[in-house]
PDB file of C-alpha atoms in Angstrom:
ATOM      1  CA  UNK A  22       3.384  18.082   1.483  1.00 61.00           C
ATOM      2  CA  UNK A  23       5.799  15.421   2.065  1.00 91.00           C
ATOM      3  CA  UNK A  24       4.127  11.697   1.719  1.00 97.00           C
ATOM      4  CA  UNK A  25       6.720  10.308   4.242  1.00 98.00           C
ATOM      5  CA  UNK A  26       8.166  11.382   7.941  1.00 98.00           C
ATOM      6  CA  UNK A  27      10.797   9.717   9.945  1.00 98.00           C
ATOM      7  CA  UNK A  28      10.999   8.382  13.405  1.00 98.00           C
ATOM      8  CA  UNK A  29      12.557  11.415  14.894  1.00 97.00           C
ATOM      9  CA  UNK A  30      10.262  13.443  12.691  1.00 97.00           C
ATOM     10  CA  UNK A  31       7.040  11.490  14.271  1.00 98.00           C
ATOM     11  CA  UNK A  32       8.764  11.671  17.891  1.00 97.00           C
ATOM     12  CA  UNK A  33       9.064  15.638  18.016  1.00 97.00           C
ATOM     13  CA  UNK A  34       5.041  16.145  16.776  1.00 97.00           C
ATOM     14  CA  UNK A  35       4.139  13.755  18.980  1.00 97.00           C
ATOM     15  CA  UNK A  36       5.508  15.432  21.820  1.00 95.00           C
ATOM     16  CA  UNK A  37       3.969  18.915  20.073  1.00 95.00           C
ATOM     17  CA  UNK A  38       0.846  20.782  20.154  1.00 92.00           C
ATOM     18  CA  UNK A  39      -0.680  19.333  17.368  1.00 92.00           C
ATOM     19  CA  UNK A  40       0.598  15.432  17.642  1.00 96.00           C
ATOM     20  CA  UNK A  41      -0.952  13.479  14.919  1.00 98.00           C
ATOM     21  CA  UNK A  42      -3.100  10.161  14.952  1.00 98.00           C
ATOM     22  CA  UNK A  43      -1.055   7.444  14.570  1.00 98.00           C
ATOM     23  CA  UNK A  44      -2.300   4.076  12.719  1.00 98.00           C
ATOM     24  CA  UNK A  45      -0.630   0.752  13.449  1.00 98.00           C
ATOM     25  CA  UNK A  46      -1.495  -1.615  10.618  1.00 98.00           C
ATOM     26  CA  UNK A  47       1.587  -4.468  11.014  1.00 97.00           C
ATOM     27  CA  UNK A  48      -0.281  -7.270   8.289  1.00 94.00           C
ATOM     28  CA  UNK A  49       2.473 -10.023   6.412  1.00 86.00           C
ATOM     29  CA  UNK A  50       1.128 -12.175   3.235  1.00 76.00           C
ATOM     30  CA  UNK A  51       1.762 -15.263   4.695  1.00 62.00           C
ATOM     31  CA  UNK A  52       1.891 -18.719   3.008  1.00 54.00           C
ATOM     32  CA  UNK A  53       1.866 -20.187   6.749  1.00 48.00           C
ATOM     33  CA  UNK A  54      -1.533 -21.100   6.490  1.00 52.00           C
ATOM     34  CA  UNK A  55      -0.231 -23.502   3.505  1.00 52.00           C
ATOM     35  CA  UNK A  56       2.237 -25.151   5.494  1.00 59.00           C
ATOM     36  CA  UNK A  57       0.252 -26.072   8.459  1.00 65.00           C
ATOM     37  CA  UNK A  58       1.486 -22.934  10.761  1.00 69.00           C
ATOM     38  CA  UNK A  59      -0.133 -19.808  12.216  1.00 77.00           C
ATOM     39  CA  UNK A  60      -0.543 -16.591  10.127  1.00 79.00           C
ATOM     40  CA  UNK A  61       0.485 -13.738  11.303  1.00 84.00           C
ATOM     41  CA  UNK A  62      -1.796 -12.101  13.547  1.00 91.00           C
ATOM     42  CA  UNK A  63      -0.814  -8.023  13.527  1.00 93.00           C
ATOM     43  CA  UNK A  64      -3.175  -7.332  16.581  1.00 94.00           C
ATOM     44  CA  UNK A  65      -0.735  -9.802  18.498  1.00 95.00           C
ATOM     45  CA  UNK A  66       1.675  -7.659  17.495  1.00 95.00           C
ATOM     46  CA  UNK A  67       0.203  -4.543  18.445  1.00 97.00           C
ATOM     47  CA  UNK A  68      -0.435  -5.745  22.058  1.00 97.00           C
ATOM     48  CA  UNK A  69       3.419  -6.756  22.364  1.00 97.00           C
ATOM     49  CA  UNK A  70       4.611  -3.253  21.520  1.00 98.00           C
ATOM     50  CA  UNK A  71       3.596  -0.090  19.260  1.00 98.00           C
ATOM     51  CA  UNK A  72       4.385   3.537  19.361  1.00 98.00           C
ATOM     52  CA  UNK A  73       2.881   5.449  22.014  1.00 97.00           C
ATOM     53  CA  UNK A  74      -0.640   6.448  21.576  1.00 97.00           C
ATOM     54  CA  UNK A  75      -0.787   4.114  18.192  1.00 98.00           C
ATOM     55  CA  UNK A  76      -4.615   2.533  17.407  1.00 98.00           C
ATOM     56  CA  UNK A  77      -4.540  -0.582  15.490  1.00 98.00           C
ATOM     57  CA  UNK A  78      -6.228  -1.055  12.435  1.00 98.00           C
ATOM     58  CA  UNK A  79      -6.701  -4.368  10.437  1.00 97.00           C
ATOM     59  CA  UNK A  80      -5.707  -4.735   6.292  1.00 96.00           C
ATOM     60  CA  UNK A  81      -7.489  -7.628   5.768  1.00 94.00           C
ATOM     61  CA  UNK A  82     -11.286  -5.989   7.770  1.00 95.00           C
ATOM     62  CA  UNK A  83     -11.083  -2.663   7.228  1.00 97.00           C
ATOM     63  CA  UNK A  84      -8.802  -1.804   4.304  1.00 98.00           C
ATOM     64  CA  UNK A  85      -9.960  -4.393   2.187  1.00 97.00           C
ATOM     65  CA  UNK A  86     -12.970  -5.611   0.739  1.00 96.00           C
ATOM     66  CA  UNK A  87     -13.784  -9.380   1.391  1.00 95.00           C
ATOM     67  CA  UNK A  88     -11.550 -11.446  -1.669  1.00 94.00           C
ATOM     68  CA  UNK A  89     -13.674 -12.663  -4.551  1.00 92.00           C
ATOM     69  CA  UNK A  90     -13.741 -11.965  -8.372  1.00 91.00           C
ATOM     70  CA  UNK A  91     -12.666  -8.388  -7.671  1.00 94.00           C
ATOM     71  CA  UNK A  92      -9.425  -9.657  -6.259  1.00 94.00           C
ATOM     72  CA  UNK A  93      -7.929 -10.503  -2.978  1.00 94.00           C
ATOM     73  CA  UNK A  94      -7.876  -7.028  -1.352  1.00 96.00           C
ATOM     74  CA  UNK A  95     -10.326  -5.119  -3.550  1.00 97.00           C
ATOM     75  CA  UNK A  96     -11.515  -1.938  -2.135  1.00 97.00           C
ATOM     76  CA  UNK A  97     -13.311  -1.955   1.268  1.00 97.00           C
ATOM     77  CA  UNK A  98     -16.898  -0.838   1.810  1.00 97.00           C
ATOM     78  CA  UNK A  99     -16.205   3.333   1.778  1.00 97.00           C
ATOM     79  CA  UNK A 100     -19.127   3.585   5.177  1.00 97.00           C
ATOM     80  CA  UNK A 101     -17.469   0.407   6.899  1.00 97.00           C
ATOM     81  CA  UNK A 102     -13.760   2.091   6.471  1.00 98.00           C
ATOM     82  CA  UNK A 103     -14.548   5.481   7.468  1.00 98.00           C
ATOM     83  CA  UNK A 104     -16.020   3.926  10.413  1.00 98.00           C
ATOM     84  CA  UNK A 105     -13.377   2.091  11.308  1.00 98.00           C
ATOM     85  CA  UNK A 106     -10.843   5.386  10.574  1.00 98.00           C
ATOM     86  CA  UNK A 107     -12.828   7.551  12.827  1.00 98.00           C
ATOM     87  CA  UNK A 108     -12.816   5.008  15.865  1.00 97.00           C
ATOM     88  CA  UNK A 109      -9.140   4.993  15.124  1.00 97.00           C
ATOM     89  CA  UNK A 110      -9.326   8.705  16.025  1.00 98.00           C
ATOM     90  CA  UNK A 111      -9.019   9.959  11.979  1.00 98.00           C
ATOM     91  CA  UNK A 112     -10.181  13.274  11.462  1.00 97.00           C
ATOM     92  CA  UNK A 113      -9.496  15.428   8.166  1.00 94.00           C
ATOM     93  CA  UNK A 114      -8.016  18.549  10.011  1.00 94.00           C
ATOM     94  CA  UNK A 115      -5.571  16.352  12.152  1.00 96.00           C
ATOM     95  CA  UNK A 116      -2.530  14.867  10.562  1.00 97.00           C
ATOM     96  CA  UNK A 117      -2.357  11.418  10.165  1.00 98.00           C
ATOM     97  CA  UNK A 118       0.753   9.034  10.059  1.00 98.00           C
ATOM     98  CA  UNK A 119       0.753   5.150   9.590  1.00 98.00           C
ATOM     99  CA  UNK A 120       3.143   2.473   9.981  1.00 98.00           C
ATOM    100  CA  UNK A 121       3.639  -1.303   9.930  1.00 97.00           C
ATOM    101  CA  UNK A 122       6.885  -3.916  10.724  1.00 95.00           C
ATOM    102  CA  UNK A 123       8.920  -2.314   7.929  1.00 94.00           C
ATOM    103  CA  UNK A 124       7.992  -3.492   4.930  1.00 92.00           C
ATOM    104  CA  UNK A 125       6.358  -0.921   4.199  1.00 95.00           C
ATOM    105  CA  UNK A 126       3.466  -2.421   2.229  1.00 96.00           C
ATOM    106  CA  UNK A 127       0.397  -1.919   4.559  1.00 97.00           C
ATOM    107  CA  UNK A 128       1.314   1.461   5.799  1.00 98.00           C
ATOM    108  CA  UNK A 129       1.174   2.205   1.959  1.00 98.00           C
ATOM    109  CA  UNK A 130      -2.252   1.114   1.472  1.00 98.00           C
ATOM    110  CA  UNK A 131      -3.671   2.429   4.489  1.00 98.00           C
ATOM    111  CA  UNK A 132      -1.371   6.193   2.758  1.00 98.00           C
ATOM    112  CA  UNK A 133      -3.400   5.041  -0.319  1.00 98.00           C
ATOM    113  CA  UNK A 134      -6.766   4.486   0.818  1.00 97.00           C
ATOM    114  CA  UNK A 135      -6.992   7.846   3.142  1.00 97.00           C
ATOM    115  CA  UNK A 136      -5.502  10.305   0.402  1.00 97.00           C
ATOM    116  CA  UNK A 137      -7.770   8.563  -2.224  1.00 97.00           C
ATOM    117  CA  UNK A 138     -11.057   9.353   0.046  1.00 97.00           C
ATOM    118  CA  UNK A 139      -9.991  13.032   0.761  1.00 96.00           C
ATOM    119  CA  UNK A 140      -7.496  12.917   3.313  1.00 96.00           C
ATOM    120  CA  UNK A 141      -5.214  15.768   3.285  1.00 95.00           C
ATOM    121  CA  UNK A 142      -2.315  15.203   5.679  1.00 96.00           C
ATOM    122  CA  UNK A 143      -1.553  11.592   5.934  1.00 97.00           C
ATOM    123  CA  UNK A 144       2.676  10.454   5.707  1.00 98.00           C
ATOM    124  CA  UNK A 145       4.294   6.579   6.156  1.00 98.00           C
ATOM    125  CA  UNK A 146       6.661   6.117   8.934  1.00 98.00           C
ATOM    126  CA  UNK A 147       9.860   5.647   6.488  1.00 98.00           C
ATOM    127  CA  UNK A 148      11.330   2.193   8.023  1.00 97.00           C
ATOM    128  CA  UNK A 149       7.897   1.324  10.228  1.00 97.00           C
ATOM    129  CA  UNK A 150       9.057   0.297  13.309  1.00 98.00           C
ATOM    130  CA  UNK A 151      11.814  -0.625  13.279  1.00 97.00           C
ATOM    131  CA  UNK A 152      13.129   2.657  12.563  1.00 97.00           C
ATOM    132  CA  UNK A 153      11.437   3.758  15.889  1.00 97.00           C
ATOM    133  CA  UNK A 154      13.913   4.704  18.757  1.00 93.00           C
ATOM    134  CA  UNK A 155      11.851   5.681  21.686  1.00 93.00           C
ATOM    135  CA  UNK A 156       9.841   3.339  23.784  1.00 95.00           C
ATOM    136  CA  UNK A 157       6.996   1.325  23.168  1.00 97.00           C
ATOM    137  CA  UNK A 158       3.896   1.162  24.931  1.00 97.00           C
ATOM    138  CA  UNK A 159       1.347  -2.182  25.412  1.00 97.00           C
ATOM    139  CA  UNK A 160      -1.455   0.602  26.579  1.00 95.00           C
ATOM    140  CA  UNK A 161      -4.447   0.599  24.228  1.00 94.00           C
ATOM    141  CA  UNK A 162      -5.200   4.522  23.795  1.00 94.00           C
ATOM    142  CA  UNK A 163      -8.639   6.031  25.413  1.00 92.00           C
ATOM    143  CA  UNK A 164     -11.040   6.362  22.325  1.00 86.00           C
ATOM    144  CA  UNK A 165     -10.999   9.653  20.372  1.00 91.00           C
ATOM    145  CA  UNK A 166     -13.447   9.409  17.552  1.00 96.00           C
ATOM    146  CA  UNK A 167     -12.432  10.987  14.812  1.00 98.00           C
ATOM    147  CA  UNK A 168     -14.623  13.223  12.090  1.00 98.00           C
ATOM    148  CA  UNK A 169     -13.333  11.457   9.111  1.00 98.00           C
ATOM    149  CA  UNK A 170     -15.762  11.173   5.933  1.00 97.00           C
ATOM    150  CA  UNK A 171     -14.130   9.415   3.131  1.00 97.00           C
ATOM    151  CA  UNK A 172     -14.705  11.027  -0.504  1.00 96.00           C
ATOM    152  CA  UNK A 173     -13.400   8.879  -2.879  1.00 95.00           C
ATOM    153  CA  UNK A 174     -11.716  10.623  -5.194  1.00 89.00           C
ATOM    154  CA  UNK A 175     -12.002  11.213  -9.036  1.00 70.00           C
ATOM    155  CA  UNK A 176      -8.386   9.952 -10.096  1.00 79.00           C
ATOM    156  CA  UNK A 177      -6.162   7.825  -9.228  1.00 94.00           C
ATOM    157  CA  UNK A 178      -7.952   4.579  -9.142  1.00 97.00           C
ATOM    158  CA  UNK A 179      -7.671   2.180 -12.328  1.00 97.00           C
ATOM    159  CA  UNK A 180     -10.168  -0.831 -13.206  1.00 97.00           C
ATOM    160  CA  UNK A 181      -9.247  -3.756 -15.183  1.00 97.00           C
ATOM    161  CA  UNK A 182      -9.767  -2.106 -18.708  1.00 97.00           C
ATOM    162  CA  UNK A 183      -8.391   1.300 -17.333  1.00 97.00           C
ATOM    163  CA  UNK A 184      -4.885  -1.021 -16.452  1.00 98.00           C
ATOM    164  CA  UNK A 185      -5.440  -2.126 -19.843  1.00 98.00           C
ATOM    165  CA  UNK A 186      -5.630   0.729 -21.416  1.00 98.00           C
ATOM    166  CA  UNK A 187      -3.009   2.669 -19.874  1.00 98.00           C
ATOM    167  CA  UNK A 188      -0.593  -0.479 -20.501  1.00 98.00           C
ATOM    168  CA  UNK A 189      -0.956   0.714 -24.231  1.00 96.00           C
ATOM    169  CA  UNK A 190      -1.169   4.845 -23.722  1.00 96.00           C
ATOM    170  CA  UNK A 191       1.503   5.375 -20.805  1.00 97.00           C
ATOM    171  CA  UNK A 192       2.529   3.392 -18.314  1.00 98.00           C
ATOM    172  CA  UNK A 193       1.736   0.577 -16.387  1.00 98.00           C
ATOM    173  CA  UNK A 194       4.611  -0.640 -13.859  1.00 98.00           C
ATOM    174  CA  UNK A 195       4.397  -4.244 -12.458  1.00 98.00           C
ATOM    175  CA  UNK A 196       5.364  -4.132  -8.937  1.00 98.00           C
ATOM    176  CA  UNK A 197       5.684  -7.791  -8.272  1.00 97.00           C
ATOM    177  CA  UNK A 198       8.846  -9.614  -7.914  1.00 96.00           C
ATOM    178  CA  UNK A 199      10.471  -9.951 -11.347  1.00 97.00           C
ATOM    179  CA  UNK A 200      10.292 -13.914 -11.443  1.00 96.00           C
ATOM    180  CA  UNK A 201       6.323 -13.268 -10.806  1.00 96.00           C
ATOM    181  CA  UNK A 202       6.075 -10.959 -13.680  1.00 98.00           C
ATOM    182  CA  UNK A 203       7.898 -13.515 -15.840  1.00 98.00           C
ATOM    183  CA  UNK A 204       5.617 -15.950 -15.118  1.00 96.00           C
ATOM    184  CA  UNK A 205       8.529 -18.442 -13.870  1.00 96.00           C
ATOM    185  CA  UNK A 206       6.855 -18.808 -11.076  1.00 93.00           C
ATOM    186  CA  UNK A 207       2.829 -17.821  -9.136  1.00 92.00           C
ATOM    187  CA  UNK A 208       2.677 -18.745  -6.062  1.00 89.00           C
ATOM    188  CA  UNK A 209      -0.490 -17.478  -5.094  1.00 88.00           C
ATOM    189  CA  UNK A 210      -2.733 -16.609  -8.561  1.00 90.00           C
ATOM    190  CA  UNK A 211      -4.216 -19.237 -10.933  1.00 90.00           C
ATOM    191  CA  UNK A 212      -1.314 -18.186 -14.047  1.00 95.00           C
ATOM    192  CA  UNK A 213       1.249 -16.490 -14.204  1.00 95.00           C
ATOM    193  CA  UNK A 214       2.548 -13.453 -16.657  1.00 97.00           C
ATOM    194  CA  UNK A 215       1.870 -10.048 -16.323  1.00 98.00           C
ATOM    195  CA  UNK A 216      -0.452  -7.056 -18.517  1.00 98.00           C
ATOM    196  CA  UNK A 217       0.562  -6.861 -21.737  1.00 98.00           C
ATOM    197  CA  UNK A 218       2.370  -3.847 -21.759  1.00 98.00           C
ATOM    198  CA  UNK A 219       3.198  -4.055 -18.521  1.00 98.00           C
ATOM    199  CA  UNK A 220       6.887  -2.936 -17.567  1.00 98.00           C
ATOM    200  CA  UNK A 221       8.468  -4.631 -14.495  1.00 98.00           C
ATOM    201  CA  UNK A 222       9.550  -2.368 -11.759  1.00 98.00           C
ATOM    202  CA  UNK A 223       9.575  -4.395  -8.680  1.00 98.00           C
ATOM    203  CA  UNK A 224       8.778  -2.322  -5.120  1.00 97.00           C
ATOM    204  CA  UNK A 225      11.848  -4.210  -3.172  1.00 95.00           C
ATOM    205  CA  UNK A 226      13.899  -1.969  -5.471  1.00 97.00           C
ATOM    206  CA  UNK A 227      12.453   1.599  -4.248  1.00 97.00           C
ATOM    207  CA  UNK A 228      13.943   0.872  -0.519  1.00 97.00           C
ATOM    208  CA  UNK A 229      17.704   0.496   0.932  1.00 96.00           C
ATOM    209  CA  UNK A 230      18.700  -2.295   2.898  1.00 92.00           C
ATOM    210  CA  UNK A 231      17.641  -0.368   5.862  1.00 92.00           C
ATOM    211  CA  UNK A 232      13.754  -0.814   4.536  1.00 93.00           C
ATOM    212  CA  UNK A 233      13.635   3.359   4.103  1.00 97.00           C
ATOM    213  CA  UNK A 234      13.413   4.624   0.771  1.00 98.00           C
ATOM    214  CA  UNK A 235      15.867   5.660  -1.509  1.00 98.00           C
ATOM    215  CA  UNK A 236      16.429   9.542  -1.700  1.00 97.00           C
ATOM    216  CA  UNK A 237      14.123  11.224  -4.026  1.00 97.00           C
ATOM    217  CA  UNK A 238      16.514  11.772  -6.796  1.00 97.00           C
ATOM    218  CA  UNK A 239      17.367   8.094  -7.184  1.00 98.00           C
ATOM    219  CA  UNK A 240      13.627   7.063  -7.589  1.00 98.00           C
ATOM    220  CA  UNK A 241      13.385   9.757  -9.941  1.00 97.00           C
ATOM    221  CA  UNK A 242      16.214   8.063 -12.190  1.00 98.00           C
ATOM    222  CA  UNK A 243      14.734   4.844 -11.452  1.00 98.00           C
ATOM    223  CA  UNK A 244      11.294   5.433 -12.910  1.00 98.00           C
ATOM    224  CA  UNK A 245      12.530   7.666 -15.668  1.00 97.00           C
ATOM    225  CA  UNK A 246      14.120   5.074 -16.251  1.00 97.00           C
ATOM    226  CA  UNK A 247      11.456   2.623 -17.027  1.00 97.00           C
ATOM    227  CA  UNK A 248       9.301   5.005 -18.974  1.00 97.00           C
ATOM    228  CA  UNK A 249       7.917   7.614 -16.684  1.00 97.00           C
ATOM    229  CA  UNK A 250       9.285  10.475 -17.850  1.00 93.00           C
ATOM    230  CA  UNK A 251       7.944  13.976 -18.105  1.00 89.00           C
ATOM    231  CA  UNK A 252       4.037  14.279 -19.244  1.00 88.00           C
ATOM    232  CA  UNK A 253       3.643  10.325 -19.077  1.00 94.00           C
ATOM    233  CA  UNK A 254       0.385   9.201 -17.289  1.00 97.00           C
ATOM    234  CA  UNK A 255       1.589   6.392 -14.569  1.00 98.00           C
ATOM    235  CA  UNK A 256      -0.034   3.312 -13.502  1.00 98.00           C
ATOM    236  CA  UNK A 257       0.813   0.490 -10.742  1.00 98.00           C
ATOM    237  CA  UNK A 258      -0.279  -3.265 -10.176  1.00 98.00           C
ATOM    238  CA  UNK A 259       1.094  -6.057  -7.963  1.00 97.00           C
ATOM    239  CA  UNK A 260      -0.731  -8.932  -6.336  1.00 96.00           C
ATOM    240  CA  UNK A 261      -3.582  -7.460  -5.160  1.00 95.00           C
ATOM    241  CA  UNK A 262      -3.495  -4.401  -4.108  1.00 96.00           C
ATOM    242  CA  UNK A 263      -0.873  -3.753  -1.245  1.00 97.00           C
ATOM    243  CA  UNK A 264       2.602  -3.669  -2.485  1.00 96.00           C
ATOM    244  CA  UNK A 265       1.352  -1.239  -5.076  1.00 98.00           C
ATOM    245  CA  UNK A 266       0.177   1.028  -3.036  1.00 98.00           C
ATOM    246  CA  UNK A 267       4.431   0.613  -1.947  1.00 98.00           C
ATOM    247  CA  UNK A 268       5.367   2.021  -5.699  1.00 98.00           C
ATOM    248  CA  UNK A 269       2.733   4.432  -5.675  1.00 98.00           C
ATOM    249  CA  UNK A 270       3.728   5.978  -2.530  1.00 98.00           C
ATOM    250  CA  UNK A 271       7.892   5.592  -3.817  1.00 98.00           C
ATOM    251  CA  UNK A 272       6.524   7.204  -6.745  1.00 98.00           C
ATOM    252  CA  UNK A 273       4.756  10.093  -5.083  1.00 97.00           C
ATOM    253  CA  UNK A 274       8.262  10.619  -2.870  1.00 97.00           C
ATOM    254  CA  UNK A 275       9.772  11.277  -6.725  1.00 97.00           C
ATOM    255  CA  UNK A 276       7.235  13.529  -7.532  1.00 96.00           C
ATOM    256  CA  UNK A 277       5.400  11.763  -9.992  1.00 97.00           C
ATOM    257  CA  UNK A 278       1.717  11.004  -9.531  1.00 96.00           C
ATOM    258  CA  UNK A 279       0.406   7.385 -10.610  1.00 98.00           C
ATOM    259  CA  UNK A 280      -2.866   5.550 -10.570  1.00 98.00           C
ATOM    260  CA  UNK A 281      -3.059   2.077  -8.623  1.00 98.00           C
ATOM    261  CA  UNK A 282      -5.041  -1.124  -9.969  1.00 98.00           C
ATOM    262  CA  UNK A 283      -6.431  -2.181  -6.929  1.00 98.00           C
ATOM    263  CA  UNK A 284      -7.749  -5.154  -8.205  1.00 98.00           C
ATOM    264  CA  UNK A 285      -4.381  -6.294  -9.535  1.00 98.00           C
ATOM    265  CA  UNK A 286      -3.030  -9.433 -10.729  1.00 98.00           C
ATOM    266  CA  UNK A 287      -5.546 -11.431  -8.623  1.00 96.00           C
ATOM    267  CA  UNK A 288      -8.582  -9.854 -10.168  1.00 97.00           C
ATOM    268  CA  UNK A 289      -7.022  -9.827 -13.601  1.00 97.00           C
ATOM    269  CA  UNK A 290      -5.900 -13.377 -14.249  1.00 96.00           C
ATOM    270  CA  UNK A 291      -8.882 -14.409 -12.276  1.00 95.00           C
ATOM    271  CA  UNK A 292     -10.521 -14.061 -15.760  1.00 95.00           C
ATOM    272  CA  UNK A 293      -9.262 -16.931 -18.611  1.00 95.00           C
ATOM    273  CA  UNK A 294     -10.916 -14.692 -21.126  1.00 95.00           C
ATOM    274  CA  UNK A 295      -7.784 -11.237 -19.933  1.00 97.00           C
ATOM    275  CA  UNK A 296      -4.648 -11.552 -22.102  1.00 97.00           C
ATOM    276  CA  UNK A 297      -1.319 -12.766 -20.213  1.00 97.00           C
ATOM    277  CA  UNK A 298       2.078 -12.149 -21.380  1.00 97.00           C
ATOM    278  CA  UNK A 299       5.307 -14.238 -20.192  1.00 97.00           C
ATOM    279  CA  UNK A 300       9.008 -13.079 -20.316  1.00 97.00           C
ATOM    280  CA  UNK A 301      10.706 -10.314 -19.547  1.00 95.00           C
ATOM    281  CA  UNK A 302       9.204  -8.399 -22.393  1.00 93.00           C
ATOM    282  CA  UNK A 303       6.397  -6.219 -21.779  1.00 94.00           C
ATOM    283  CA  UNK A 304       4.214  -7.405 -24.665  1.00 88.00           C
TER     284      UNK A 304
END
């Protein structure tokens, strides 16, 4: 099953017999708050323009625990999300596609979170929106509930000491920006460094200019690359939870399963008692 679709993909099963549910979940990480300006507010967004027939869902209330010592966005309440998938209209026999302003990062954990509770048809608009060439509506959808019952599932999800571990045994790929994983700069956490062990593989370098990902055999270089080659159990981290769920999805386009640390770099260096390591070397 292919983990992505693209905008003239998504246009021809909408206009089909079996059109999927489409999620609208535009979020930013925005430092605006910082200097005295408005965050970005995706339901704003939504209500200027969205894909036809699109329900919006929010990162920060319903994929996302509230932040505290298990990170920024640790893992939402599993009866509170598939609440809030099934008003959205999520059911398990009906395809599901998500998208967001093009970054690519929300519509990946939204990918994430579904397929790790059971989901079995759920792609990323490749490009989000702005890839989208048809019109755009301001109508809010009549109300479908969905059937959705999320199962979380037995893999795929690492803790703190399972990130750990795997940073020794396979491989654990930093998805931060490389000056984050360096620790040159945080802008955000309370040090900076990465998981000892850690390798840096940053997600801006999975996509083209265009935003869309790079074709399947180039990610497949790429992460060979870096370590994951044949037999080698994968891992991914970033900030907290979002732009991981990025790699993970790049790395499901090459074929190769990984794990995601939802509790990322905000959860781990939350703790002065967790190892950091500076520099471009892993250890």
């Amino acid at each position: 099953m292919n983990v992505i679709i693209t905008a003239s993909e998504l246009a021809g099963e909408l206009a089909g017999a079996r059109p999927p549910v489409v999620l609208d979940v535009r979020w930013q990480l925005s430092l605006a708050k910082a200097a005295g300006e408005p965050p970005f507010d995706g339901r704003v967004a939504y209500g200027a323009g969205h894909v036809p027939g699109a329900v919006y869902v929010d990162l920060d209330r319903e994929l996302a625990g509230a932040p505290g010592e298990r990170g920024r966005h640790p893992l939402p309440d599993l009866a509170l999300f598939g609440s809030a998938m099934r008003r959205a209209g999520v059911s398990a026999g009906r395809p599901a596609v998500v998208y967001d302003g093009g970054q690519g990062w929300a519509a990946a954990r939204a990918w994430w979170l579904l397929r790790w509770t059971g989901h079995p048809d759920v792609r990323v608009l490749d490009g989000g929106l702005p890839s989208w060439r048809g019109d755009l509506s301001v109508d809010v959808p009549a109300r479908v509930e969905g059937d959705f019952e999320p199962v979380p599932g037995a893999t795929g999800l690492l803790d703190a000491d399972g990130a750990a571990a795997l940073a020794r045994s396979g491989v654990l790929f930093d998805a931060r920006a490389g000056e984050r994983y360096r620790g040159e700069v945080e802008p955000i956490d309370r040090v900076g460094g990465h998981i000892p062990g850690a390798v840096s593989a940053p997600t801006n370098e999975n996509v083209g200019a265009d935003g869309r990902f790079l074709p399947a055999a180039d990610l497949q270089d790429r992460f060979k690359a870096l370590g994951a080659t044949d037999g080698a159990e994968v891992g991914v981290y970033c900030g907290s939870g979002v732009s991981g769920a990025h790699e993970v999805l790049a790395l499901a386009v090459a074929g190769i399963p990984a794990a995601l640390y939802v509790g990322s770099w905000s959860e781990w260096s939350s703790d002065p008692d967790r190892p950091v390591a500076v520099g471009p070397d892993p250890r």
